[in-house]
C-alpha cells in the first residue's frame, strides 16, 4: 500500500487534484493545436505555441516559465543563465536567454525583411501614408485599456496587437509587460490568422459598392504617375540603407526591429553576392527562431498566469485594435478621395495594418469579387509594407515613452 | 486614473504624429532615391538590347545565363564563354 502511495505521489496525478486550472490550460493547448493543425491558422506559430502551453502545464514537468521575480536576486542582480537553467530547467533557460533579452523578434524580423519586396511600395510611394493611418487602432485601444484599469505599460502591449505584426507585438510586450506575453502573442497571431474574416467584415461595414469597384489600373491610366523608376534594382538597394540610418535618428528605439528588417531586405536585394546570407536568414535562422519563440511563448502561459480576467480583456481589446486599425486605413483613403481627382480603392487603406502578405491577398480577392479586372494586389502591398514600418515605429514610440 | 489617461492621450498624439512623420520620410526619401537613380544611374533599354553580331549569343541571354550560374554556384562561378552551335 505504501509503495502504491509513493507511486501515486511520483506521478503527476496527485498534482491534478491540487491544481484544476492545469486541465483547463491543457485544453487551451489542445485547442491551439487544433486551430493550427486542422484549421491551418498560422500553423508555424500556433503549433509550437500550443505545444508549449501543454508542456508548461504538465504537472511536475518543470517546463513552465517562472516569474521574473524568482530570478531577481538581492542588490538588483539577476541569476545568470547557468543558474536559471539548473534551478528552473531548459524552458526557462530558453525564455530568459532568447525571449526576455528581446533577441528572437528582431531575428525573425531579419527573415521577414529578406522575404519582403519594397518594389511595390517604391512604385506607389504615396500609398505608404495609409500604413500610418492604420496604426490608429494601437493608440485607441491603449486609451480604452487604460480606462479599463490596465497600467499604461500593459495597455501599450495590448494596443500593439493592432499593429498586426507578431514579432513587433512580442517585442513590445517583452519590453513593457512581459507577464502578458502569452495571451498577447496568442491574440496577435490568432487575429492575424483571422484577417480573411476581419478585413471583409470591416470593409463591408464602411465601404460602398462604388468604392469597392474603384479600379486602380484605370485610375493609373487616367492619371499616370509622374516618373517611372529607371533602375529599380539600385533603388531597392539604396532604400534600406538610407531609410535605416535616417529612421534611427528619429526613433532610435525602433532600431532593433526596423534595423534588422532593413538589413534582411538589403541582403535579399543584393542578389547573388549575399544570396547565401538571405537563404540563411529566411530559412534555417528564421525557422529555428520561430520554433524557440513559439515554444517559449507558449510556456509562459501557465494556469496561474493565464486564467485571469485580464486575458479576456486582451482578447476583446486585441480584436478591437485590429478592427479599428483596418477602419482607420479605410477612412483615411475615403478622406483622401474627397480631395483628390485620382481615386484610391479604400481596400488599400484596409491593408495598412501589417499582416503581410495575407491582408493584401484578402483585399485583392475582395476587390475581384466586385470587378473581375480590378487587381489591387500590388497597390495593397505598398500600404501593407509601409504598415510594417509604421507598426515598428509605433512600437518604438511606446517603448521609449512607457519603459 | 485621469493622470494615466492624460498620458495615453499624449502618447496617442505623439505616436500617430511620429508614425506619419516617419512614413512621410519614407515617401520623401523614396522619391529622392528614385530621382537620384533616374538621373545618375538609369538602366536604359539600349544597355540590354540585342547589339551582338549575328551568330553570337545576345547580351540579354548572356546576362540571364551569368546570373543563373552565379546563383547556382553561390557567386563563385563565372561564365567565360558561351557559343552557339552550328
Coordinates of N, CA and C in Angstrom, one line a residue, chain A residues 12-30 32 48-66 91-92 182-183 186 295-307:
Chain A
X12 N 2.1 12.5 -11.9 CA 1.5 13.8 -12.0 C 0.1 13.9 -11.5
X13 N -0.5 12.7 -11.3 CA -2.0 12.6 -11.0 C -2.3 13.4 -9.7
X14 N -1.4 13.3 -8.7 CA -1.6 13.9 -7.4 C -1.7 15.4 -7.6
X15 N -0.9 16.0 -8.5 CA -0.9 17.5 -8.6 C -2.2 17.9 -9.3
X16 N -2.8 17.0 -10.1 CA -4.0 17.5 -10.9 C -5.2 17.9 -9.9
X17 N -5.3 17.2 -8.8 CA -6.4 17.5 -7.9 C -6.1 18.8 -7.2
X18 N -4.8 19.1 -7.0 CA -4.5 20.4 -6.3 C -4.6 21.6 -7.2
X19 N -4.4 21.4 -8.5 CA -4.4 22.5 -9.5 C -5.4 22.2 -10.6
X20 N -6.7 22.4 -10.4 CA -7.6 22.1 -11.5 C -7.4 22.9 -12.7
X21 N -6.8 24.2 -12.6 CA -6.6 25.1 -13.7 C -5.7 24.4 -14.8
X22 N -4.9 23.5 -14.3 CA -4.0 22.8 -15.3 C -4.8 22.1 -16.4
X23 N -5.9 21.5 -16.0 CA -6.7 20.8 -17.0 C -7.2 21.8 -18.1
X24 N -7.7 22.9 -17.6 CA -8.2 24.0 -18.5 C -7.1 24.4 -19.4
X25 N -5.9 24.6 -18.9 CA -4.8 25.1 -19.7 C -4.4 24.0 -20.8
X26 N -4.5 22.7 -20.4 CA -4.2 21.7 -21.3 C -5.2 21.7 -22.5
X27 N -6.4 22.1 -22.1 CA -7.5 22.2 -23.1 C -7.2 23.4 -24.0
X28 N -6.7 24.5 -23.5 CA -6.3 25.6 -24.3 C -5.2 25.2 -25.3
X29 N -4.2 24.5 -24.8 CA -3.2 24.0 -25.6 C -3.7 23.1 -26.8
X30 N -4.6 22.2 -26.4 CA -5.2 21.3 -27.5 C -6.0 22.1 -28.5
X32 N -5.4 25.2 -29.4 CA -4.4 25.9 -30.2 C -3.9 25.0 -31.3
X48 N 3.8 25.4 -32.4 CA 4.7 25.4 -31.3 C 4.1 26.1 -30.0
X49 N 3.3 27.2 -30.2 CA 2.8 27.8 -29.0 C 1.8 26.8 -28.3
X50 N 1.0 26.2 -29.0 CA 0.0 25.2 -28.4 C 0.8 24.1 -27.7
X51 N 1.8 23.6 -28.3 CA 2.6 22.5 -27.6 C 3.3 23.1 -26.4
X52 N 3.8 24.3 -26.5 CA 4.5 25.0 -25.4 C 3.5 25.1 -24.2
X53 N 2.3 25.4 -24.5 CA 1.3 25.6 -23.4 C 1.1 24.2 -22.7
X54 N 1.0 23.2 -23.5 CA 0.8 21.8 -23.0 C 2.1 21.4 -22.1
X55 N 3.3 21.7 -22.7 CA 4.5 21.3 -21.9 C 4.5 22.1 -20.6
X56 N 4.2 23.4 -20.7 CA 4.3 24.2 -19.5 C 3.3 23.8 -18.4
X57 N 2.2 23.2 -18.7 CA 1.2 22.9 -17.8 C 1.1 21.4 -17.3
X58 N 2.1 20.6 -17.9 CA 2.1 19.2 -17.4 C 2.7 19.2 -16.0
X59 N 1.9 18.8 -15.0 CA 2.4 18.9 -13.6 C 3.7 18.2 -13.4
X60 N 4.6 18.9 -12.7 CA 5.9 18.3 -12.4 C 6.9 18.3 -13.6
X61 N 6.5 18.7 -14.7 CA 7.4 18.7 -15.9 C 8.4 19.8 -15.8
X62 N 8.2 20.8 -15.1 CA 9.1 21.9 -14.9 C 9.4 22.7 -16.1
X63 N 8.4 22.7 -17.1 CA 8.7 23.4 -18.3 C 8.0 24.8 -18.4
X64 N 7.3 25.2 -17.3 CA 6.6 26.5 -17.3 C 7.6 27.6 -17.0
X65 N 7.4 28.7 -17.7 CA 8.3 29.8 -17.4 C 7.9 30.5 -16.1
X66 N 8.9 30.7 -15.2 CA 8.6 31.3 -13.9 C 8.7 32.8 -14.0
X91 N 13.4 25.2 -20.3 CA 12.5 26.2 -20.9 C 12.7 27.6 -20.4
X92 N 13.0 27.7 -19.1 CA 13.3 29.0 -18.5 C 14.7 29.5 -19.1
X182 N 2.2 35.7 -23.1 CA 1.4 34.6 -23.6 C 0.1 35.0 -24.3
X183 N -0.8 35.6 -23.5 CA -2.1 36.0 -24.1 C -2.0 37.0 -25.2
X186 N -0.8 35.1 -28.4 CA -1.9 34.3 -28.9 C -2.9 35.2 -29.6
X295 N 7.6 27.9 -28.8 CA 7.6 27.1 -27.6 C 7.7 27.9 -26.3
X296 N 8.6 28.9 -26.3 CA 8.9 29.7 -25.1 C 7.7 30.6 -24.8
X297 N 7.1 31.2 -25.8 CA 5.9 32.0 -25.6 C 4.7 31.1 -25.0
X298 N 4.6 29.9 -25.6 CA 3.5 29.0 -25.1 C 3.8 28.7 -23.6
X299 N 5.1 28.5 -23.3 CA 5.5 28.1 -21.9 C 5.2 29.2 -20.9
X300 N 5.0 30.4 -21.4 CA 4.7 31.5 -20.4 C 3.3 31.4 -19.9
X301 N 2.5 30.6 -20.6 CA 1.0 30.5 -20.3 C 0.7 29.4 -19.3
X302 N 1.2 29.6 -18.1 CA 0.9 28.6 -17.1 C -0.5 29.0 -16.5
X303 N -1.2 28.1 -15.8 CA -2.5 28.3 -15.4 C -2.7 29.5 -14.5
X304 N -1.6 29.7 -13.6 CA -1.7 30.8 -12.7 C -1.6 32.2 -13.3
X305 N -0.9 32.2 -14.5 CA -0.7 33.5 -15.2 C -1.9 33.7 -16.2
X306 N -2.3 32.7 -16.9 CA -3.3 32.8 -18.0 C -4.7 33.0 -17.5
X307 N -5.1 32.2 -16.5 CA -6.5 32.2 -16.2 C -6.9 33.4 -15.3

